[in-house]
Amino acid sequence: MAVVAGCFAVAIAAGWTPLAERIDHDAYDVMMRLEPVENGTPQSVVVAIDEPTLRERGGMRRVRTILSEALDKLAAVKPAAVALDVLLPDKGDDVEDARLEASLRATRNLILPCEIVGGKWEDPLPRFRDLAAGLGHAQQGRDRSDLVSREIPIEETADGKRRWALSLEAFRVVRGEAIVESPDDLQAGNVLIPAARRAGSRSMFIRYLPAGTPQVSVLEIERNAAALRGKTIFLGVTALSAAHDRLLNPYRQDVSGVAVHAHAFETLARGRFLTPASDLTVVSLCLLFAAAAGLTFRLLSGWSAYLLGVLLLVAALGLPLEFFRNGVVFPFFAPVAVAWLTTAGAASFQHFFVRRQLRRSESEKSRYQQAIHWVAHEMRTPLTAIQGSSEIMTRYSLPEQKQHELSAIINSESKRLARMIQTFLDVERLGEGEMEMKREPFAAAQVVDACLKRAGPLADRKKILLSLDTTVDGTLIGDRELMEYAFYNLLTNAVKYSSSETEVHVTAVLRGGELRLSVHDQGIGMDEKELKNIFKKFYRTKRAEASGEAGTGIGLSIVEQIVTHHGGRMEVTSELRKGSCFTMVLRAKVGAPSSNAETVDRRG
């Protein structure tokens, strides 16, 4: 689960990056195109000061005259309201201003624009402002990365004054309702507008009409009088040569600023709003995806787990669209990144760690099977000897001397069988850390002397000379019986794998708190491959085949574990046809052992 948690954290952090924001915006545009709002009957019309109008009426320097002409014509068709998207903060030609003032006075439900300049509101001239039923700001909402208009700031505050957007002010005037506000939304009559205040402002997603809002040129107002009657008119400049607020909408259509206000008005009039998903909802669902990915690969494996992982990713891809259909804008990047990263992380963990544990378990199973096979194979020889000897003694009447020989064979092979079983059990218990090891001081010389005496008869039978080349000094701390077992094993191996009439030398060097006990033989030696595997359990060297000795392949494994448990290490050097040297490197103290002793349970 730590891997899944890490992937979740990375995905959530990545969701705050500019790249993620750009991807979310692109996904929003795709969903807008997949789930467009119905065109229906628009309640607003854009009356455009377009290129033909500017050419015929003298260009932008005559814009106030053009506005007067348009307003006079619109007054005759009786629109529901007229929202002007041309700023009038400066004094112009006296004649033009007077005529415009008269036209504005004759316009019913007039809304004039304002904007923030230098942190303060720039309003129309007082002579114009006093004639308006309301002031609405003409600030445009656009994404800085791609200049696409998706939201509009429906409320702005500057210089201690709050102003509604031009579209909302027009909606308020047309409905004749006061706007009731709360921290989370606005309400005009029976229309609840989801626009929570954030950092002193409110924003609203615009539901653009796929076919756009109707547009009529100023030159054609009289010809389209029927289409304008009773509509909310947005009057502004659409000519490319003069408009400075050309934008793109999510359909990637070029749209003028005045048309953006008309689309925002249509969003308000239709009541089909989009609301952003709360941060808590986003994080909760992302956590759900992460938990699902973790549980999938914890409880399942193979194709079923990967199939569910793919389904989880598909669900993450479809989740934002499903929210969009229900009027909620859910980020696209975060759930997809969480689902993808956590699924990939959980799958990788299962493959590289859990599978590794499975392989390790299979390896252990195979190892124990090999051990059982080894035990079965090794036991056949003593069991056959015991069985054969006992059958001969039962079936035949044998001389007393022969009976003694067979009895000795049975006794010897039964002891050999017991030692074999005990050795096998010891190596398993020691390998699992379950063998109790004493912690008591004892003289290293005592161990060496005892083992040399025990190995003497075996060496004598092969006429091999066992020699102690140096004085053994130092005190060891540990289990004397185990240490004798280990050193005796090295001695007997040296004798078994050496040719007759050779020598085995024992040396001891105490220096710097370390005692190096070495056993040198004059056997056939080992190559580099054998040296790498010599302490592996059940590994048999070529020396066993060459010498004809039936080695078990586990003695040296036990030796290494004993030495390791005593805080030491094994070193081996060997050269083909010249012999080998096994060295026990142990921690030791100078001086005779004290009488104090303790026993410590060393079970793992």
Coordinates of C-alpha atoms in Angstrom, one line a residue:
M1 CA 0.0 0.0 0.0
A2 CA 3.0 2.3 0.5
V3 CA 3.6 2.1 -3.3
V4 CA 0.0 3.0 -4.0
A5 CA 0.1 5.9 -1.5
G6 CA 3.2 7.2 -3.2
C7 CA 1.7 7.0 -6.6
F8 CA -1.5 8.7 -5.4
A9 CA 0.6 11.6 -3.9
V10 CA 2.6 12.1 -7.1
A11 CA -0.6 12.1 -9.2
I12 CA -2.4 14.6 -7.0
A13 CA 0.7 16.9 -7.0
A14 CA 0.9 16.6 -10.8
G15 CA -2.8 17.7 -10.9
W16 CA -1.7 21.2 -9.8
T17 CA 0.8 21.7 -12.6
P18 CA 0.3 24.0 -15.6
L19 CA 0.4 20.9 -17.9
A20 CA -2.5 19.3 -15.9
E21 CA -4.5 22.6 -16.1
R22 CA -4.0 22.7 -19.9
I23 CA -5.1 19.1 -20.2
D24 CA -8.2 19.8 -18.0
H25 CA -9.1 22.7 -20.2
D26 CA -8.8 20.7 -23.4
A27 CA -10.9 17.9 -21.9
Y28 CA -13.5 20.5 -20.9
D29 CA -13.7 21.7 -24.5
V30 CA -14.1 18.2 -25.8
M31 CA -16.9 17.5 -23.3
M32 CA -18.6 20.8 -24.3
R33 CA -18.6 19.6 -27.9
L34 CA -19.8 16.1 -26.9
E35 CA -22.6 17.4 -24.6
P36 CA -23.7 20.7 -26.3
V37 CA -26.6 22.7 -24.8
E38 CA -29.7 22.8 -27.0
N39 CA -30.0 25.9 -29.2
G40 CA -33.7 26.4 -28.6
T41 CA -35.0 30.0 -29.1
P42 CA -32.3 32.5 -28.1
Q43 CA -33.5 35.3 -25.9
S44 CA -30.7 37.7 -26.9
V45 CA -29.4 39.2 -30.1
V46 CA -26.0 40.8 -30.9
V47 CA -26.4 44.0 -32.8
A48 CA -23.0 44.3 -34.4
I49 CA -20.9 47.3 -35.4
D50 CA -19.2 45.2 -38.1
E51 CA -16.9 46.0 -40.9
P52 CA -19.6 47.2 -43.4
T53 CA -21.0 49.5 -40.7
L54 CA -17.6 51.1 -40.0
R55 CA -16.9 51.5 -43.8
E56 CA -20.2 53.2 -44.4
R57 CA -20.3 55.3 -41.3
G58 CA -16.8 56.7 -41.1
G59 CA -14.9 54.2 -38.9
M60 CA -14.3 54.1 -35.2
R61 CA -13.9 57.9 -34.9
R62 CA -17.6 58.1 -35.6
V63 CA -18.6 55.3 -33.2
R64 CA -20.8 57.5 -31.0
T65 CA -22.8 58.6 -34.1
I66 CA -23.1 54.9 -35.0
L67 CA -24.3 54.1 -31.5
S68 CA -26.9 56.9 -31.7
E69 CA -28.2 55.7 -35.0
A70 CA -28.4 52.1 -33.7
L71 CA -30.2 53.1 -30.5
D72 CA -32.7 55.2 -32.3
K73 CA -33.5 52.3 -34.6
L74 CA -33.7 49.8 -31.7
A75 CA -36.1 52.1 -29.7
A76 CA -38.5 51.6 -32.5
V77 CA -38.5 47.8 -32.3
K78 CA -39.0 47.9 -28.5
P79 CA -36.4 45.3 -27.2
A80 CA -36.6 44.0 -23.7
A81 CA -33.2 45.7 -22.8
V82 CA -30.2 47.1 -24.4
A83 CA -26.7 46.3 -23.0
L84 CA -24.0 48.5 -24.5
D85 CA -20.5 47.0 -24.9
V86 CA -18.8 50.2 -25.9
L87 CA -17.0 52.2 -23.1
L88 CA -17.9 55.8 -22.8
P89 CA -15.5 57.2 -20.2
D90 CA -14.1 60.2 -22.1
K91 CA -15.7 63.4 -23.5
G92 CA -16.1 63.4 -27.3
D93 CA -17.4 65.8 -29.9
D94 CA -20.1 68.0 -28.3
V95 CA -22.6 67.4 -31.0
E96 CA -22.1 63.6 -31.1
D97 CA -22.2 63.5 -27.3
A98 CA -25.5 65.4 -27.2
R99 CA -27.0 63.2 -29.8
L100 CA -25.9 60.0 -28.0
E101 CA -27.2 61.4 -24.7
A102 CA -30.6 61.8 -26.3
S103 CA -30.6 58.4 -27.8
L104 CA -29.6 56.8 -24.5
R105 CA -32.3 58.7 -22.7
A106 CA -34.9 57.2 -25.2
T107 CA -33.6 53.7 -24.6
R108 CA -35.6 51.5 -22.2
N109 CA -33.8 49.3 -19.8
L110 CA -30.3 50.5 -20.7
I111 CA -27.2 48.9 -19.3
L112 CA -23.9 50.6 -19.7
P113 CA -20.4 49.1 -19.5
C114 CA -17.5 49.8 -17.2
E115 CA -14.1 48.3 -16.6
I116 CA -11.3 48.2 -14.1
V117 CA -8.3 50.4 -15.0
G118 CA -5.4 50.9 -12.6
G119 CA -7.3 49.2 -9.8
K120 CA -10.3 51.6 -10.1
W121 CA -13.5 51.5 -12.0
E122 CA -13.7 53.5 -15.2
D123 CA -17.3 54.4 -15.6
P124 CA -19.2 56.2 -18.4
L125 CA -19.4 60.0 -18.3
P126 CA -21.9 61.1 -15.6
R127 CA -24.2 62.5 -18.4
F128 CA -24.5 59.0 -19.8
R129 CA -24.3 57.0 -16.6
D130 CA -27.2 58.7 -15.0
L131 CA -29.4 57.5 -17.9
A132 CA -28.7 53.8 -17.4
A133 CA -30.8 51.3 -15.5
G134 CA -27.6 49.6 -14.4
L135 CA -23.8 49.4 -14.9
G136 CA -22.2 46.1 -15.8
H137 CA -18.5 45.4 -16.0
A138 CA -17.2 44.3 -19.4
Q139 CA -14.2 42.2 -18.0
Q140 CA -13.5 39.2 -20.2
G141 CA -12.7 35.8 -18.8
R142 CA -10.1 33.9 -20.7
D143 CA -7.5 31.2 -20.1
R144 CA -4.1 32.8 -20.4
S145 CA -2.5 29.7 -21.9
D146 CA -4.8 29.4 -25.0
L147 CA -7.1 32.6 -25.0
V148 CA -10.2 30.4 -24.8
S149 CA -13.2 31.9 -23.0
R150 CA -14.8 29.3 -20.8
E151 CA -15.8 31.3 -17.7
I152 CA -16.8 34.9 -17.1
P153 CA -16.2 36.9 -14.0
I154 CA -19.7 37.5 -13.0
E155 CA -18.7 39.7 -10.1
E156 CA -15.7 42.0 -9.7
T157 CA -14.7 44.4 -7.0
A158 CA -12.4 47.4 -7.2
D159 CA -11.9 50.6 -5.3
G160 CA -14.3 49.3 -2.7
K161 CA -17.1 49.0 -5.2
R162 CA -18.7 45.7 -6.5
R163 CA -20.1 45.4 -10.0
W164 CA -22.0 42.6 -11.7
A165 CA -21.1 41.4 -15.2
L166 CA -22.8 43.1 -18.1
S167 CA -24.7 39.9 -18.8
L168 CA -25.9 39.5 -15.2
E169 CA -26.9 43.1 -15.0
A170 CA -28.9 42.8 -18.2
F171 CA -30.5 39.6 -16.8
R172 CA -31.4 41.5 -13.6
V173 CA -33.0 44.4 -15.4
V174 CA -35.0 42.2 -17.8
R175 CA -36.3 40.0 -14.9
G176 CA -36.9 43.0 -12.7
E177 CA -35.6 41.0 -9.7
A178 CA -33.0 42.0 -7.1
I179 CA -30.0 39.8 -6.8
V180 CA -29.7 38.0 -3.5
E181 CA -26.2 36.8 -2.7
S182 CA -24.6 34.3 -0.4
P183 CA -21.0 33.0 -0.3
D184 CA -21.8 30.0 -2.5
D185 CA -24.3 31.4 -5.0
L186 CA -26.5 34.2 -6.4
Q187 CA -30.2 34.2 -6.8
A188 CA -32.3 36.4 -9.2
G189 CA -36.0 35.5 -8.7
N190 CA -36.3 31.8 -9.1
V191 CA -33.0 31.3 -10.8
L192 CA -30.1 30.1 -8.6
I193 CA -26.7 30.9 -10.0
P194 CA -23.9 28.6 -8.7
A195 CA -21.0 31.2 -8.4
A196 CA -19.1 30.9 -5.2
R197 CA -17.0 33.8 -4.2
R198 CA -13.3 33.1 -4.4
A199 CA -10.6 35.8 -3.7
G200 CA -13.1 38.6 -3.9
S201 CA -14.6 37.5 -7.2
R202 CA -17.2 35.1 -8.6
S203 CA -17.0 33.2 -11.9
M204 CA -19.6 31.4 -14.0
F205 CA -19.0 28.8 -16.7
I206 CA -20.6 29.8 -20.0
R207 CA -22.7 27.3 -21.8
Y208 CA -22.0 28.4 -25.4
L209 CA -24.7 27.8 -28.0
P210 CA -23.2 25.6 -30.7
A211 CA -24.8 27.7 -33.5
G212 CA -23.9 30.9 -31.7
T213 CA -26.2 33.8 -30.7
P214 CA -28.2 35.6 -33.5
Q215 CA -26.3 38.6 -34.9
V216 CA -27.7 41.6 -36.8
S217 CA -25.6 44.3 -38.3
V218 CA -26.4 47.9 -37.3
L219 CA -27.1 48.6 -41.0
E220 CA -29.9 45.9 -41.0
I221 CA -31.8 46.7 -37.8
E222 CA -34.9 47.8 -39.6
R223 CA -34.9 44.8 -41.9
N224 CA -34.7 42.4 -38.9
A225 CA -37.1 44.4 -36.6
A226 CA -39.2 41.3 -36.0
A227 CA -36.3 39.3 -34.8
L228 CA -35.2 42.0 -32.4
R229 CA -38.5 42.8 -30.8
G230 CA -38.7 41.8 -27.2
K231 CA -35.1 40.5 -27.1
T232 CA -32.2 41.5 -25.0
I233 CA -29.9 43.4 -27.3
F234 CA -26.1 43.4 -26.8
L235 CA -24.7 46.2 -28.9
G236 CA -21.0 46.3 -29.5
V237 CA -18.1 46.2 -32.0
T238 CA -17.5 43.0 -33.8
A239 CA -15.3 44.3 -36.7
L240 CA -11.9 42.6 -36.6
S241 CA -10.2 45.9 -37.5
A242 CA -11.5 47.6 -34.4
A243 CA -12.4 45.0 -31.7
H244 CA -9.7 44.3 -29.1
D245 CA -11.4 41.4 -27.3
R246 CA -11.6 38.7 -29.9
L247 CA -11.6 35.3 -28.2
L248 CA -12.1 31.6 -28.9
N249 CA -14.9 29.5 -27.4
P250 CA -14.6 25.8 -26.5
Y251 CA -15.9 25.0 -30.0
R252 CA -12.8 26.7 -31.2
Q253 CA -15.0 29.3 -32.9
D254 CA -13.8 32.9 -33.1
V255 CA -16.1 35.0 -31.0
S256 CA -16.2 38.8 -30.1
G257 CA -16.4 40.1 -26.6
V258 CA -20.0 41.4 -27.0
A259 CA -21.0 37.9 -28.2
V260 CA -19.4 36.4 -25.1
H261 CA -21.7 38.6 -23.0
A262 CA -24.7 37.4 -25.1
H263 CA -23.7 33.7 -24.5
A264 CA -23.4 34.4 -20.8
F265 CA -26.9 36.0 -20.8
E266 CA -28.3 32.9 -22.5
T267 CA -26.7 30.7 -19.9
L268 CA -28.4 32.7 -17.2
A269 CA -31.7 32.8 -19.1
R270 CA -31.8 29.0 -19.7
G271 CA -30.6 28.1 -16.1
R272 CA -28.4 25.4 -17.5
F273 CA -25.3 26.0 -15.3
L274 CA -22.1 24.2 -14.8
T275 CA -20.5 24.0 -11.3
P276 CA -16.9 23.1 -10.5
A277 CA -16.5 19.9 -8.4
S278 CA -15.4 20.6 -4.8
D279 CA -11.8 19.8 -3.9
L280 CA -13.1 17.3 -1.3
T281 CA -15.1 15.5 -4.0
V282 CA -12.1 15.3 -6.3
V283 CA -9.7 14.1 -3.6
S284 CA -12.3 11.5 -2.3
L285 CA -12.9 10.0 -5.7
C286 CA -9.2 9.9 -6.5
L287 CA -8.7 8.1 -3.1
L288 CA -11.4 5.7 -4.2
F289 CA -9.5 5.0 -7.4
A290 CA -6.2 4.5 -5.6
A291 CA -7.8 2.2 -3.0
A292 CA -9.5 0.2 -5.8
A293 CA -6.2 -0.2 -7.7
G294 CA -4.4 -1.3 -4.5
L295 CA -7.1 -3.8 -3.5
T296 CA -7.4 -5.2 -7.1
F297 CA -3.7 -6.2 -7.2
R298 CA -3.7 -7.2 -3.5
L299 CA -6.6 -9.7 -3.9
L300 CA -6.2 -10.7 -7.5
S301 CA -3.5 -11.6 -9.9
G302 CA -3.0 -12.5 -13.5
W303 CA -5.4 -11.4 -16.3
S304 CA -8.3 -10.8 -14.0
A305 CA -6.3 -8.2 -12.0
Y306 CA -5.1 -6.5 -15.2
L307 CA -8.6 -6.5 -16.7
L308 CA -10.0 -4.8 -13.6
G309 CA -7.1 -2.3 -13.8
V310 CA -8.1 -1.5 -17.4
L311 CA -11.7 -1.1 -16.4
L312 CA -10.6 1.2 -13.6
L313 CA -8.7 3.4 -16.1
V314 CA -11.8 3.4 -18.4
A315 CA -13.9 4.5 -15.4
A316 CA -11.5 7.3 -14.7
L317 CA -11.6 8.5 -18.3
G318 CA -15.4 8.4 -18.3
L319 CA -16.0 10.0 -14.9
P320 CA -15.5 13.6 -15.9
L321 CA -17.9 13.2 -18.8
E322 CA -20.6 11.7 -16.6
F323 CA -20.2 14.6 -14.1
F324 CA -20.4 17.0 -17.0
R325 CA -23.7 15.5 -18.1
N326 CA -25.0 16.3 -14.7
G327 CA -23.7 19.9 -14.7
V328 CA -20.5 19.4 -12.7
V329 CA -17.1 20.2 -14.1
F330 CA -14.8 17.5 -12.8
P331 CA -11.0 17.7 -13.6
F332 CA -9.9 15.2 -16.1
F333 CA -6.2 14.9 -15.3
A334 CA -6.4 14.1 -11.6
P335 CA -8.5 10.9 -11.7
V336 CA -6.9 9.6 -14.8
A337 CA -3.4 10.2 -13.4
V338 CA -4.3 8.6 -10.1
A339 CA -6.0 5.6 -11.7
W340 CA -3.1 5.1 -14.1
L341 CA -0.2 5.6 -11.7
T342 CA -1.7 3.6 -8.8
T343 CA -2.7 0.8 -11.1
A344 CA 0.8 0.7 -12.7
G345 CA 2.4 1.0 -9.3
A346 CA 0.3 -1.8 -7.8
A347 CA 0.8 -4.0 -10.8
S348 CA 4.6 -3.4 -10.7
F349 CA 4.7 -4.1 -7.0
Q350 CA 2.8 -7.3 -7.5
H351 CA 5.1 -8.3 -10.4
F352 CA 8.5 -7.4 -9.0
F353 CA 7.9 -8.0 -5.3
V354 CA 5.0 -10.4 -4.7
R355 CA 6.0 -12.5 -7.7
R356 CA 9.5 -12.5 -6.4
Q357 CA 8.3 -13.8 -3.0
L358 CA 6.3 -16.5 -4.9
R359 CA 9.4 -17.5 -6.8
R360 CA 11.3 -17.5 -3.5
S361 CA 8.6 -19.7 -2.0
E362 CA 8.8 -22.0 -5.0
S363 CA 12.6 -22.1 -4.6
E364 CA 12.3 -23.0 -0.9
K365 CA 9.8 -25.8 -1.8
S366 CA 12.2 -27.1 -4.4
R367 CA 15.0 -26.9 -1.9
Y368 CA 13.1 -28.9 0.6
Q369 CA 12.1 -31.5 -2.0
Q370 CA 15.8 -31.8 -2.9
A371 CA 16.6 -32.2 0.8
I372 CA 14.0 -35.0 1.1
H373 CA 15.4 -36.7 -2.0
W374 CA 18.9 -36.4 -0.5
V375 CA 17.8 -37.9 2.8
A376 CA 16.0 -40.7 1.0
H377 CA 19.0 -41.4 -1.2
E378 CA 21.6 -41.2 1.6
M379 CA 19.6 -43.4 3.9
R380 CA 19.4 -46.2 1.4
T381 CA 23.0 -47.3 2.0
P382 CA 22.9 -47.7 5.8
L383 CA 19.4 -49.0 5.7
T384 CA 20.4 -51.6 3.1
A385 CA 23.4 -52.6 5.2
I386 CA 21.2 -52.9 8.3
Q387 CA 18.4 -54.8 6.5
G388 CA 20.8 -57.2 4.8
S389 CA 22.8 -57.9 7.9
S390 CA 19.7 -58.6 10.0
E391 CA 18.2 -60.9 7.3
I392 CA 21.4 -62.9 7.1
M393 CA 21.5 -63.3 10.9
T394 CA 17.9 -64.4 10.9
R395 CA 18.0 -66.9 8.1
Y396 CA 21.3 -68.6 8.7
S397 CA 23.1 -70.1 11.6
L398 CA 26.4 -68.2 11.6
P399 CA 29.6 -68.6 13.5
E400 CA 30.0 -66.4 16.5
Q401 CA 32.7 -64.3 14.8
K402 CA 30.5 -63.7 11.8
Q403 CA 27.6 -62.7 14.0
H404 CA 29.8 -60.2 15.8
E405 CA 30.9 -58.8 12.4
L406 CA 27.3 -58.4 11.3
S407 CA 26.3 -56.9 14.6
A408 CA 29.1 -54.4 14.4
I409 CA 27.9 -53.5 10.9
I410 CA 24.3 -53.0 12.1
N411 CA 25.6 -50.9 15.1
S412 CA 27.9 -48.8 12.9
E413 CA 25.3 -48.2 10.1
S414 CA 22.6 -47.3 12.7
K415 CA 24.9 -44.8 14.3
R416 CA 25.7 -43.4 10.9
L417 CA 22.0 -43.2 10.1
A418 CA 21.4 -41.3 13.4
R419 CA 24.2 -38.9 12.7
M420 CA 22.9 -38.3 9.2
I421 CA 19.4 -37.5 10.6
Q422 CA 20.8 -35.3 13.3
T423 CA 23.1 -33.5 10.9
F424 CA 20.1 -32.8 8.6
L425 CA 18.0 -31.5 11.5
D426 CA 20.9 -29.3 12.8
V427 CA 21.4 -27.6 9.5
E428 CA 17.7 -26.8 9.1
R429 CA 17.4 -25.5 12.7
L430 CA 20.5 -23.5 12.5
G431 CA 19.5 -22.1 9.1
E432 CA 16.1 -21.0 10.5
G433 CA 17.7 -19.5 13.6
E434 CA 15.9 -21.9 15.9
M435 CA 19.0 -23.6 17.4
E436 CA 19.9 -22.6 20.9
M437 CA 23.5 -21.5 21.1
K438 CA 25.4 -21.1 24.4
R439 CA 27.4 -18.0 25.2
E440 CA 30.3 -19.1 27.4
P441 CA 34.1 -18.6 27.3
F442 CA 36.3 -21.5 26.4
A443 CA 40.0 -21.9 25.3
A444 CA 40.5 -22.3 21.6
A445 CA 43.4 -24.7 22.4
Q446 CA 41.0 -27.1 24.1
V447 CA 38.8 -27.2 20.9
V448 CA 41.8 -27.9 18.7
D449 CA 43.3 -30.6 20.9
A450 CA 40.0 -32.4 21.3
C451 CA 39.3 -32.4 17.6
L452 CA 42.8 -33.6 16.7
K453 CA 42.5 -36.5 19.1
R454 CA 39.1 -37.5 17.6
A455 CA 40.4 -37.2 14.0
G456 CA 43.6 -39.1 14.8
P457 CA 42.3 -42.7 14.1
L458 CA 40.7 -41.6 10.8
A459 CA 44.1 -40.1 9.7
D460 CA 46.0 -43.1 10.9
R461 CA 44.0 -45.5 8.6
K462 CA 45.1 -43.4 5.6
K463 CA 48.6 -42.9 7.0
I464 CA 48.0 -39.1 7.0
L465 CA 50.0 -37.0 9.4
L466 CA 48.0 -34.5 11.5
S467 CA 50.3 -31.7 12.8
L468 CA 49.7 -28.6 14.8
D469 CA 52.3 -26.1 13.6
T470 CA 51.8 -23.4 16.1
T471 CA 50.6 -22.8 19.7
V472 CA 46.9 -22.0 19.9
D473 CA 46.2 -19.0 22.1
G474 CA 43.0 -17.0 22.9
T475 CA 39.6 -17.4 24.4
L476 CA 36.4 -17.7 22.4
I477 CA 32.9 -16.8 23.5
G478 CA 30.1 -19.1 22.3
D479 CA 29.0 -22.7 22.1
R480 CA 32.0 -25.1 22.5
E481 CA 30.1 -28.1 21.3
L482 CA 29.1 -26.4 18.1
M483 CA 32.6 -25.0 17.6
E484 CA 34.1 -28.5 18.0
Y485 CA 31.6 -29.8 15.5
A486 CA 32.7 -27.2 13.0
F487 CA 36.5 -27.6 13.5
Y488 CA 36.2 -31.4 13.5
N489 CA 34.3 -31.2 10.2
L490 CA 37.1 -29.3 8.6
L491 CA 39.7 -31.8 9.9
T492 CA 37.7 -34.9 8.8
N493 CA 37.1 -33.3 5.3
A494 CA 40.8 -32.6 5.0
V495 CA 41.6 -36.3 5.8
K496 CA 38.8 -37.7 3.6
Y497 CA 39.7 -35.7 0.5
S498 CA 43.5 -36.1 0.8
S499 CA 45.5 -39.0 -0.6
S500 CA 47.2 -41.5 1.6
E501 CA 50.6 -40.7 3.1
T502 CA 50.1 -37.0 2.9
E503 CA 50.0 -34.3 5.6
V504 CA 47.3 -32.1 7.1
H505 CA 48.6 -29.0 8.9
V506 CA 46.7 -26.9 11.5
T507 CA 47.8 -23.3 12.2
A508 CA 46.5 -20.7 14.6
V509 CA 47.3 -17.0 14.5
L510 CA 45.9 -14.5 17.2
R511 CA 46.2 -10.9 16.1
G512 CA 44.1 -7.7 16.6
G513 CA 41.3 -9.6 18.5
E514 CA 40.9 -12.2 15.7
L515 CA 41.9 -15.8 15.8
R516 CA 42.6 -17.5 12.5
L517 CA 42.3 -21.3 12.7
S518 CA 43.4 -22.9 9.5
V519 CA 43.4 -26.4 8.2
H520 CA 45.7 -27.1 5.2
D521 CA 45.5 -30.3 3.2
Q522 CA 47.3 -31.7 0.3
G523 CA 44.3 -32.9 -1.7
I524 CA 43.3 -32.4 -5.3
G525 CA 42.2 -28.8 -4.7
M526 CA 39.2 -26.9 -6.2
D527 CA 38.6 -24.5 -9.1
E528 CA 37.0 -21.1 -8.9
K529 CA 33.5 -22.4 -9.6
E530 CA 33.7 -24.9 -6.7
L531 CA 35.1 -22.2 -4.4
K532 CA 32.0 -20.1 -5.0
N533 CA 29.6 -22.9 -4.2
I534 CA 31.5 -24.8 -1.5
F535 CA 29.3 -23.5 1.4
K536 CA 26.0 -24.1 -0.4
K537 CA 23.8 -26.7 1.1
F538 CA 23.8 -30.1 -0.7
Y539 CA 26.7 -29.0 -3.0
R540 CA 29.1 -31.8 -3.7
T541 CA 32.6 -31.0 -4.9
K542 CA 34.6 -32.9 -7.5
R543 CA 36.9 -33.8 -4.6
A544 CA 34.2 -36.2 -3.4
E545 CA 34.1 -38.0 -6.8
A546 CA 37.8 -38.1 -7.1
S547 CA 38.4 -39.4 -3.6
G548 CA 35.5 -41.9 -3.6
E549 CA 34.2 -40.4 -0.3
A550 CA 30.4 -40.2 0.1
G551 CA 30.1 -36.6 1.2
T552 CA 26.7 -35.3 2.2
G553 CA 27.1 -31.8 0.9
I554 CA 25.8 -30.2 4.0
G555 CA 28.7 -30.3 6.5
L556 CA 30.4 -27.2 5.3
S557 CA 27.1 -25.4 5.2
I558 CA 26.7 -26.1 8.9
V559 CA 30.3 -25.0 9.5
E560 CA 29.8 -21.6 7.9
Q561 CA 26.5 -21.1 9.8
I562 CA 28.2 -21.9 13.1
V563 CA 31.1 -19.6 12.5
T564 CA 28.7 -16.8 11.3
H565 CA 26.6 -17.2 14.5
H566 CA 29.7 -16.8 16.5
G567 CA 30.4 -13.5 14.7
G568 CA 33.1 -14.8 12.5
R569 CA 33.6 -15.7 8.9
M570 CA 35.0 -18.5 6.7
E571 CA 37.8 -18.1 4.2
V572 CA 38.9 -20.6 1.6
T573 CA 41.9 -20.8 -0.7
S574 CA 42.6 -23.7 -3.0
E575 CA 44.7 -24.6 -6.0
L576 CA 44.2 -27.6 -8.2
R577 CA 46.4 -30.6 -7.5
K578 CA 48.0 -28.7 -4.6
G579 CA 45.4 -28.7 -1.9
S580 CA 43.1 -26.4 0.0
C581 CA 43.1 -24.3 3.1
F582 CA 39.9 -23.6 5.1
T583 CA 40.2 -20.8 7.7
M584 CA 37.9 -20.0 10.6
V585 CA 38.2 -16.3 11.4
L586 CA 36.8 -15.8 14.9
R587 CA 36.7 -13.0 17.5
A588 CA 38.9 -13.9 20.4
K589 CA 40.4 -12.5 23.6
V590 CA 43.9 -12.9 25.0
G591 CA 44.2 -14.9 28.2
A592 CA 42.5 -17.9 29.9
P593 CA 38.7 -18.1 30.1
S594 CA 36.9 -17.0 33.2
S595 CA 34.6 -19.2 35.2
N596 CA 31.5 -17.1 34.4
A597 CA 29.2 -18.5 31.7
E598 CA 25.8 -17.7 30.4
T599 CA 23.3 -19.3 28.0
V600 CA 21.4 -17.2 25.5
D601 CA 18.6 -18.3 23.2
R602 CA 19.7 -17.4 19.7
R603 CA 16.4 -18.2 17.8
G604 CA 16.5 -15.7 14.9

